[in-house]
Amino acid sequence: MTSSTHPAWDGLILGASLATLDAPQGYGEIRDGVLAWKDDRLTFVGSRADLPGTPQKLAREVIEAHGWITPGLVDCHTHLVFAGDRAREFEMRLGGASYEEIARAGGGILSTVRATRAADEGELLRQSLPRAHALIADGVTTLEIKSGYGLDFDNERKMLRVARRLEQLGISVRTTYLAAHALPPEFAGRSDEYIDAAIEWLPRLHVEGLVDAVDAFCEGIGFSPAQTRRMFEAARALGLPVKLHADQLSDLGGAALAAAFDGLSADHVEYTSEDSARAMAEHGTVAVLLPGAFHVLRETRLPPLDAFRQHGVPMALATDCNPGTSPLQSLRQAMQLACTHFRLTPEEALRGATVHAARALGLEDRGVLRVGARADFVQWHIGHPAELCYWLGGRLAHAVHAGGHRVV
């Protein structure tokens, strides 16, 4: 590290190749690149030859690097805050047990609800921290976290408070209200009344600053399009954007419903129709692909990838980190699964985990390396960006910076 009397920038990294992603196609490659930042913003992105002076006079800290630097990864769909696990259900499913049999044995989402309700805020934070650490160590600098395992006011609030507390790790956290995730046992047979209750809780949580967006599970085993629409109307009345678990198991028109509310994203989307894809393109709604759940559930129905490409629907990727259907703690592994199962190219996968994932959260200031963007970036021990999707596991991230601060 070298310092000068009056440096213009906090830090400067030079020598690595940059994948800026700051163009509609290609990695936006800059060889022998330079990346500089001041406070939490990028101040220079270019080649060493274009630097406007001697590095040591420009920045308080100068780092010589190798490999590649990409934007920080954005995990735009997780259920990371929960208590307990469902490893026993995994064994049962491999042994041929059906979802109904697992539920009768006390498993399924309500088992996670019981465990999450039983944990106090400190214990819930303690159990959630290792999952967040794992995602950050593999390059995540922005993390979306949903509620939905509390299913009453106090426990939904507890989940969202724990999600906010994870910002202590130095990353950005976006919180999503997902009370319309499942029907709690105390409302058995009264789903409309439960939606009434969930709508009543929303403004109380929003005024506490705990809600950045509203989500729902629109599916035959979840909530109907009409019930989802009511939840979205409540969100719109508060000026909150919406997202949706849409068309995972059947086509109920969920993606089109999300688009009709100018939704940030429709997620899962295996059964989404071409008409819905066209509506998503018209309203700027991102398709969030969740290959972890596809993999764990051994699904065979692929999302309509060609329709998304044809109509220009941005495709994001996320881990869907959750205890039941996607116990995945690496966004880079999700990128690999997307290439393997969905035949995405490595470039599509990297864009899906950066610029398009940021858009799925309504964040326009990250996901690319560009002057003025948030200083979220990762130094990787790789010879080409495709390696991020090539290696199964392993530690490739050398350093992770979020808001200009090194968090790994």
PDB file of N, CA, C and O in Angstrom, residues 224-279:
ATOM      1  N   SER A 224     -54.446 -18.203  -4.534  1.00  0.00           N
ATOM      2  CA  SER A 224     -55.045 -18.040  -5.862  1.00  0.00           C
ATOM      3  C   SER A 224     -54.626 -16.721  -6.490  1.00  0.00           C
ATOM      4  O   SER A 224     -54.178 -15.798  -5.793  1.00  0.00           O
ATOM      5  N   PRO A 225     -54.803 -16.590  -7.807  1.00  0.00           N
ATOM      6  CA  PRO A 225     -54.542 -15.295  -8.438  1.00  0.00           C
ATOM      7  C   PRO A 225     -55.364 -14.166  -7.822  1.00  0.00           C
ATOM      8  O   PRO A 225     -54.860 -13.048  -7.664  1.00  0.00           O
ATOM      9  N   ALA A 226     -56.601 -14.438  -7.452  1.00  0.00           N
ATOM     10  CA  ALA A 226     -57.437 -13.392  -6.856  1.00  0.00           C
ATOM     11  C   ALA A 226     -56.870 -12.960  -5.504  1.00  0.00           C
ATOM     12  O   ALA A 226     -56.845 -11.757  -5.185  1.00  0.00           O
ATOM     13  N   GLN A 227     -56.432 -13.911  -4.695  1.00  0.00           N
ATOM     14  CA  GLN A 227     -55.846 -13.573  -3.392  1.00  0.00           C
ATOM     15  C   GLN A 227     -54.516 -12.841  -3.570  1.00  0.00           C
ATOM     16  O   GLN A 227     -54.212 -11.884  -2.847  1.00  0.00           O
ATOM     17  N   THR A 228     -53.742 -13.279  -4.553  1.00  0.00           N
ATOM     18  CA  THR A 228     -52.471 -12.605  -4.851  1.00  0.00           C
ATOM     19  C   THR A 228     -52.719 -11.163  -5.290  1.00  0.00           C
ATOM     20  O   THR A 228     -52.009 -10.241  -4.866  1.00  0.00           O
ATOM     21  N   ARG A 229     -53.731 -10.967  -6.115  1.00  0.00           N
ATOM     22  CA  ARG A 229     -54.056  -9.620  -6.580  1.00  0.00           C
ATOM     23  C   ARG A 229     -54.399  -8.707  -5.393  1.00  0.00           C
ATOM     24  O   ARG A 229     -53.981  -7.548  -5.347  1.00  0.00           O
ATOM     25  N   ARG A 230     -55.115  -9.215  -4.419  1.00  0.00           N
ATOM     26  CA  ARG A 230     -55.454  -8.420  -3.240  1.00  0.00           C
ATOM     27  C   ARG A 230     -54.192  -8.001  -2.489  1.00  0.00           C
ATOM     28  O   ARG A 230     -54.079  -6.862  -2.032  1.00  0.00           O
ATOM     29  N   MET A 231     -53.250  -8.929  -2.362  1.00  0.00           N
ATOM     30  CA  MET A 231     -51.993  -8.607  -1.680  1.00  0.00           C
ATOM     31  C   MET A 231     -51.220  -7.547  -2.465  1.00  0.00           C
ATOM     32  O   MET A 231     -50.656  -6.610  -1.894  1.00  0.00           O
ATOM     33  N   PHE A 232     -51.212  -7.681  -3.781  1.00  0.00           N
ATOM     34  CA  PHE A 232     -50.500  -6.710  -4.618  1.00  0.00           C
ATOM     35  C   PHE A 232     -51.162  -5.331  -4.558  1.00  0.00           C
ATOM     36  O   PHE A 232     -50.482  -4.301  -4.587  1.00  0.00           O
ATOM     37  N   GLU A 233     -52.475  -5.295  -4.495  1.00  0.00           N
ATOM     38  CA  GLU A 233     -53.155  -4.005  -4.385  1.00  0.00           C
ATOM     39  C   GLU A 233     -52.804  -3.318  -3.065  1.00  0.00           C
ATOM     40  O   GLU A 233     -52.630  -2.091  -3.014  1.00  0.00           O
ATOM     41  N   ALA A 234     -52.656  -4.106  -2.003  1.00  0.00           N
ATOM     42  CA  ALA A 234     -52.240  -3.531  -0.719  1.00  0.00           C
ATOM     43  C   ALA A 234     -50.823  -2.988  -0.812  1.00  0.00           C
ATOM     44  O   ALA A 234     -50.513  -1.928  -0.248  1.00  0.00           O
ATOM     45  N   ALA A 235     -49.954  -3.708  -1.518  1.00  0.00           N
ATOM     46  CA  ALA A 235     -48.586  -3.225  -1.709  1.00  0.00           C
ATOM     47  C   ALA A 235     -48.577  -1.928  -2.502  1.00  0.00           C
ATOM     48  O   ALA A 235     -47.880  -0.967  -2.154  1.00  0.00           O
ATOM     49  N   ARG A 236     -49.360  -1.889  -3.576  1.00  0.00           N
ATOM     50  CA  ARG A 236     -49.387  -0.699  -4.423  1.00  0.00           C
ATOM     51  C   ARG A 236     -49.905   0.517  -3.656  1.00  0.00           C
ATOM     52  O   ARG A 236     -49.412   1.636  -3.849  1.00  0.00           O
ATOM     53  N   ALA A 237     -50.858   0.301  -2.748  1.00  0.00           N
ATOM     54  CA  ALA A 237     -51.388   1.406  -1.952  1.00  0.00           C
ATOM     55  C   ALA A 237     -50.318   2.026  -1.063  1.00  0.00           C
ATOM     56  O   ALA A 237     -50.401   3.204  -0.707  1.00  0.00           O
ATOM     57  N   LEU A 238     -49.287   1.233  -0.724  1.00  0.00           N
ATOM     58  CA  LEU A 238     -48.182   1.724   0.103  1.00  0.00           C
ATOM     59  C   LEU A 238     -46.975   2.153  -0.727  1.00  0.00           C
ATOM     60  O   LEU A 238     -45.954   2.555  -0.178  1.00  0.00           O
ATOM     61  N   GLY A 239     -47.101   2.056  -2.052  1.00  0.00           N
ATOM     62  CA  GLY A 239     -45.982   2.414  -2.920  1.00  0.00           C
ATOM     63  C   GLY A 239     -44.873   1.391  -2.936  1.00  0.00           C
ATOM     64  O   GLY A 239     -43.734   1.719  -3.296  1.00  0.00           O
ATOM     65  N   LEU A 240     -45.192   0.139  -2.586  1.00  0.00           N
ATOM     66  CA  LEU A 240     -44.176  -0.919  -2.554  1.00  0.00           C
ATOM     67  C   LEU A 240     -44.197  -1.726  -3.847  1.00  0.00           C
ATOM     68  O   LEU A 240     -45.271  -2.083  -4.351  1.00  0.00           O
ATOM     69  N   PRO A 241     -43.024  -2.071  -4.395  1.00  0.00           N
ATOM     70  CA  PRO A 241     -42.981  -2.925  -5.583  1.00  0.00           C
ATOM     71  C   PRO A 241     -43.310  -4.361  -5.228  1.00  0.00           C
ATOM     72  O   PRO A 241     -43.231  -4.772  -4.061  1.00  0.00           O
ATOM     73  N   VAL A 242     -43.678  -5.130  -6.246  1.00  0.00           N
ATOM     74  CA  VAL A 242     -44.056  -6.527  -6.022  1.00  0.00           C
ATOM     75  C   VAL A 242     -43.161  -7.463  -6.821  1.00  0.00           C
ATOM     76  O   VAL A 242     -42.570  -7.091  -7.840  1.00  0.00           O
ATOM     77  N   LYS A 243     -43.084  -8.697  -6.305  1.00  0.00           N
ATOM     78  CA  LYS A 243     -42.422  -9.823  -6.947  1.00  0.00           C
ATOM     79  C   LYS A 243     -43.365 -11.006  -6.799  1.00  0.00           C
ATOM     80  O   LYS A 243     -44.321 -10.930  -6.017  1.00  0.00           O
ATOM     81  N   LEU A 244     -43.113 -12.099  -7.500  1.00  0.00           N
ATOM     82  CA  LEU A 244     -44.058 -13.208  -7.378  1.00  0.00           C
ATOM     83  C   LEU A 244     -43.393 -14.562  -7.637  1.00  0.00           C
ATOM     84  O   LEU A 244     -42.646 -14.722  -8.599  1.00  0.00           O
ATOM     85  N   HIS A 245     -43.688 -15.522  -6.737  1.00  0.00           N
ATOM     86  CA  HIS A 245     -43.439 -16.934  -7.023  1.00  0.00           C
ATOM     87  C   HIS A 245     -44.505 -17.345  -8.043  1.00  0.00           C
ATOM     88  O   HIS A 245     -45.675 -17.540  -7.684  1.00  0.00           O
ATOM     89  N   ALA A 246     -44.106 -17.488  -9.293  1.00  0.00           N
ATOM     90  CA  ALA A 246     -45.090 -17.621 -10.369  1.00  0.00           C
ATOM     91  C   ALA A 246     -44.844 -18.860 -11.222  1.00  0.00           C
ATOM     92  O   ALA A 246     -43.708 -19.145 -11.598  1.00  0.00           O
ATOM     93  N   ASP A 247     -45.917 -19.567 -11.524  1.00  0.00           N
ATOM     94  CA  ASP A 247     -45.912 -20.608 -12.567  1.00  0.00           C
ATOM     95  C   ASP A 247     -44.842 -21.677 -12.325  1.00  0.00           C
ATOM     96  O   ASP A 247     -44.261 -22.201 -13.270  1.00  0.00           O
ATOM     97  N   GLN A 248     -44.614 -22.031 -11.060  1.00  0.00           N
ATOM     98  CA  GLN A 248     -43.612 -23.060 -10.778  1.00  0.00           C
ATOM     99  C   GLN A 248     -44.137 -24.461 -11.073  1.00  0.00           C
ATOM    100  O   GLN A 248     -43.424 -25.295 -11.633  1.00  0.00           O
ATOM    101  N   LEU A 249     -45.387 -24.729 -10.696  1.00  0.00           N
ATOM    102  CA  LEU A 249     -45.956 -26.068 -10.820  1.00  0.00           C
ATOM    103  C   LEU A 249     -47.076 -26.143 -11.839  1.00  0.00           C
ATOM    104  O   LEU A 249     -47.454 -27.233 -12.261  1.00  0.00           O
ATOM    105  N   SER A 250     -47.627 -24.996 -12.215  1.00  0.00           N
ATOM    106  CA  SER A 250     -48.721 -24.936 -13.183  1.00  0.00           C
ATOM    107  C   SER A 250     -48.804 -23.507 -13.705  1.00  0.00           C
ATOM    108  O   SER A 250     -48.206 -22.599 -13.132  1.00  0.00           O
ATOM    109  N   ASP A 251     -49.553 -23.328 -14.765  1.00  0.00           N
ATOM    110  CA  ASP A 251     -49.700 -21.985 -15.336  1.00  0.00           C
ATOM    111  C   ASP A 251     -51.019 -21.382 -14.872  1.00  0.00           C
ATOM    112  O   ASP A 251     -52.069 -21.615 -15.468  1.00  0.00           O
ATOM    113  N   LEU A 252     -50.950 -20.597 -13.805  1.00  0.00           N
ATOM    114  CA  LEU A 252     -52.107 -19.852 -13.336  1.00  0.00           C
ATOM    115  C   LEU A 252     -52.061 -18.403 -13.804  1.00  0.00           C
ATOM    116  O   LEU A 252     -52.813 -17.568 -13.304  1.00  0.00           O
ATOM    117  N   GLY A 253     -51.157 -18.115 -14.745  1.00  0.00           N
ATOM    118  CA  GLY A 253     -51.023 -16.747 -15.224  1.00  0.00           C
ATOM    119  C   GLY A 253     -50.322 -15.844 -14.229  1.00  0.00           C
ATOM    120  O   GLY A 253     -50.470 -14.617 -14.277  1.00  0.00           O
ATOM    121  N   GLY A 254     -49.532 -16.433 -13.341  1.00  0.00           N
ATOM    122  CA  GLY A 254     -48.869 -15.646 -12.310  1.00  0.00           C
ATOM    123  C   GLY A 254     -47.890 -14.633 -12.860  1.00  0.00           C
ATOM    124  O   GLY A 254     -47.832 -13.491 -12.390  1.00  0.00           O
ATOM    125  N   ALA A 255     -47.102 -15.030 -13.855  1.00  0.00           N
ATOM    126  CA  ALA A 255     -46.127 -14.089 -14.422  1.00  0.00           C
ATOM    127  C   ALA A 255     -46.827 -12.899 -15.061  1.00  0.00           C
ATOM    128  O   ALA A 255     -46.377 -11.753 -14.927  1.00  0.00           O
ATOM    129  N   ALA A 256     -47.932 -13.155 -15.760  1.00  0.00           N
ATOM    130  CA  ALA A 256     -48.685 -12.057 -16.361  1.00  0.00           C
ATOM    131  C   ALA A 256     -49.306 -11.167 -15.293  1.00  0.00           C
ATOM    132  O   ALA A 256     -49.386  -9.945 -15.454  1.00  0.00           O
ATOM    133  N   LEU A 257     -49.743 -11.763 -14.179  1.00  0.00           N
ATOM    134  CA  LEU A 257     -50.292 -10.982 -13.077  1.00  0.00           C
ATOM    135  C   LEU A 257     -49.222 -10.067 -12.484  1.00  0.00           C
ATOM    136  O   LEU A 257     -49.480  -8.884 -12.226  1.00  0.00           O
ATOM    137  N   ALA A 258     -48.028 -10.610 -12.281  1.00  0.00           N
ATOM    138  CA  ALA A 258     -46.932  -9.776 -11.789  1.00  0.00           C
ATOM    139  C   ALA A 258     -46.652  -8.632 -12.757  1.00  0.00           C
ATOM    140  O   ALA A 258     -46.449  -7.480 -12.340  1.00  0.00           O
ATOM    141  N   ALA A 259     -46.637  -8.929 -14.039  1.00  0.00           N
ATOM    142  CA  ALA A 259     -46.378  -7.891 -15.034  1.00  0.00           C
ATOM    143  C   ALA A 259     -47.455  -6.820 -15.008  1.00  0.00           C
ATOM    144  O   ALA A 259     -47.168  -5.625 -15.164  1.00  0.00           O
ATOM    145  N   ALA A 260     -48.712  -7.212 -14.792  1.00  0.00           N
ATOM    146  CA  ALA A 260     -49.810  -6.249 -14.775  1.00  0.00           C
ATOM    147  C   ALA A 260     -49.643  -5.226 -13.662  1.00  0.00           C
ATOM    148  O   ALA A 260     -50.177  -4.110 -13.753  1.00  0.00           O
ATOM    149  N   PHE A 261     -48.909  -5.595 -12.603  1.00  0.00           N
ATOM    150  CA  PHE A 261     -48.616  -4.671 -11.512  1.00  0.00           C
ATOM    151  C   PHE A 261     -47.215  -4.066 -11.660  1.00  0.00           C
ATOM    152  O   PHE A 261     -46.669  -3.547 -10.693  1.00  0.00           O
ATOM    153  N   ASP A 262     -46.658  -4.139 -12.880  1.00  0.00           N
ATOM    154  CA  ASP A 262     -45.298  -3.657 -13.130  1.00  0.00           C
ATOM    155  C   ASP A 262     -44.319  -4.288 -12.153  1.00  0.00           C
ATOM    156  O   ASP A 262     -43.433  -3.621 -11.606  1.00  0.00           O
ATOM    157  N   GLY A 263     -44.495  -5.583 -11.916  1.00  0.00           N
ATOM    158  CA  GLY A 263     -43.686  -6.293 -10.936  1.00  0.00           C
ATOM    159  C   GLY A 263     -42.206  -6.275 -11.273  1.00  0.00           C
ATOM    160  O   GLY A 263     -41.817  -6.303 -12.446  1.00  0.00           O
ATOM    161  N   LEU A 264     -41.391  -6.231 -10.244  1.00  0.00           N
ATOM    162  CA  LEU A 264     -39.949  -6.308 -10.458  1.00  0.00           C
ATOM    163  C   LEU A 264     -39.575  -7.625 -11.102  1.00  0.00           C
ATOM    164  O   LEU A 264     -38.709  -7.669 -11.985  1.00  0.00           O
ATOM    165  N   SER A 265     -40.204  -8.733 -10.657  1.00  0.00           N
ATOM    166  CA  SER A 265     -39.812 -10.033 -11.187  1.00  0.00           C
ATOM    167  C   SER A 265     -40.926 -11.050 -11.029  1.00  0.00           C
ATOM    168  O   SER A 265     -41.812 -10.901 -10.184  1.00  0.00           O
ATOM    169  N   ALA A 266     -40.869 -12.073 -11.868  1.00  0.00           N
ATOM    170  CA  ALA A 266     -41.637 -13.298 -11.703  1.00  0.00           C
ATOM    171  C   ALA A 266     -40.608 -14.417 -11.577  1.00  0.00           C
ATOM    172  O   ALA A 266     -39.717 -14.536 -12.417  1.00  0.00           O
ATOM    173  N   ASP A 267     -40.737 -15.238 -10.544  1.00  0.00           N
ATOM    174  CA  ASP A 267     -39.680 -16.171 -10.160  1.00  0.00           C
ATOM    175  C   ASP A 267     -40.148 -17.621 -10.262  1.00  0.00           C
ATOM    176  O   ASP A 267     -41.298 -17.933  -9.969  1.00  0.00           O
ATOM    177  N   HIS A 268     -39.264 -18.491 -10.660  1.00  0.00           N
ATOM    178  CA  HIS A 268     -39.467 -19.913 -10.989  1.00  0.00           C
ATOM    179  C   HIS A 268     -39.842 -20.011 -12.460  1.00  0.00           C
ATOM    180  O   HIS A 268     -39.069 -20.486 -13.257  1.00  0.00           O
ATOM    181  N   VAL A 269     -41.084 -19.664 -12.826  1.00  0.00           N
ATOM    182  CA  VAL A 269     -41.587 -19.484 -14.204  1.00  0.00           C
ATOM    183  C   VAL A 269     -41.390 -20.688 -15.119  1.00  0.00           C
ATOM    184  O   VAL A 269     -41.315 -20.535 -16.335  1.00  0.00           O
ATOM    185  N   GLU A 270     -41.362 -21.903 -14.572  1.00  0.00           N
ATOM    186  CA  GLU A 270     -41.231 -23.081 -15.437  1.00  0.00           C
ATOM    187  C   GLU A 270     -42.426 -23.255 -16.377  1.00  0.00           C
ATOM    188  O   GLU A 270     -42.278 -23.716 -17.510  1.00  0.00           O
ATOM    189  N   TYR A 271     -43.618 -22.898 -15.912  1.00  0.00           N
ATOM    190  CA  TYR A 271     -44.828 -23.111 -16.713  1.00  0.00           C
ATOM    191  C   TYR A 271     -45.348 -21.826 -17.357  1.00  0.00           C
ATOM    192  O   TYR A 271     -46.474 -21.795 -17.862  1.00  0.00           O
ATOM    193  N   THR A 272     -44.559 -20.787 -17.361  1.00  0.00           N
ATOM    194  CA  THR A 272     -45.000 -19.512 -17.925  1.00  0.00           C
ATOM    195  C   THR A 272     -45.233 -19.629 -19.430  1.00  0.00           C
ATOM    196  O   THR A 272     -44.411 -20.187 -20.157  1.00  0.00           O
ATOM    197  N   SER A 273     -46.333 -19.076 -19.901  1.00  0.00           N
ATOM    198  CA  SER A 273     -46.686 -19.139 -21.318  1.00  0.00           C
ATOM    199  C   SER A 273     -45.976 -18.042 -22.104  1.00  0.00           C
ATOM    200  O   SER A 273     -45.443 -17.089 -21.538  1.00  0.00           O
ATOM    201  N   GLU A 274     -46.015 -18.174 -23.418  1.00  0.00           N
ATOM    202  CA  GLU A 274     -45.401 -17.144 -24.255  1.00  0.00           C
ATOM    203  C   GLU A 274     -46.146 -15.819 -24.137  1.00  0.00           C
ATOM    204  O   GLU A 274     -45.534 -14.748 -24.156  1.00  0.00           O
ATOM    205  N   ASP A 275     -47.479 -15.875 -23.982  1.00  0.00           N
ATOM    206  CA  ASP A 275     -48.231 -14.635 -23.786  1.00  0.00           C
ATOM    207  C   ASP A 275     -47.777 -13.926 -22.511  1.00  0.00           C
ATOM    208  O   ASP A 275     -47.647 -12.693 -22.483  1.00  0.00           O
ATOM    209  N   SER A 276     -47.528 -14.701 -21.463  1.00  0.00           N
ATOM    210  CA  SER A 276     -47.051 -14.099 -20.216  1.00  0.00           C
ATOM    211  C   SER A 276     -45.645 -13.539 -20.388  1.00  0.00           C
ATOM    212  O   SER A 276     -45.319 -12.474 -19.852  1.00  0.00           O
ATOM    213  N   ALA A 277     -44.803 -14.253 -21.146  1.00  0.00           N
ATOM    214  CA  ALA A 277     -43.455 -13.745 -21.422  1.00  0.00           C
ATOM    215  C   ALA A 277     -43.531 -12.416 -22.164  1.00  0.00           C
ATOM    216  O   ALA A 277     -42.769 -11.481 -21.885  1.00  0.00           O
ATOM    217  N   ARG A 278     -44.463 -12.324 -23.092  1.00  0.00           N
ATOM    218  CA  ARG A 278     -44.642 -11.073 -23.843  1.00  0.00           C
ATOM    219  C   ARG A 278     -45.085  -9.948 -22.901  1.00  0.00           C
ATOM    220  O   ARG A 278     -44.599  -8.810 -22.992  1.00  0.00           O
ATOM    221  N   ALA A 279     -45.964 -10.257 -21.958  1.00  0.00           N
ATOM    222  CA  ALA A 279     -46.414  -9.251 -20.991  1.00  0.00           C
ATOM    223  C   ALA A 279     -45.264  -8.822 -20.082  1.00  0.00           C
ATOM    224  O   ALA A 279     -45.131  -7.638 -19.748  1.00  0.00           O
TER     225      ALA A 279
END
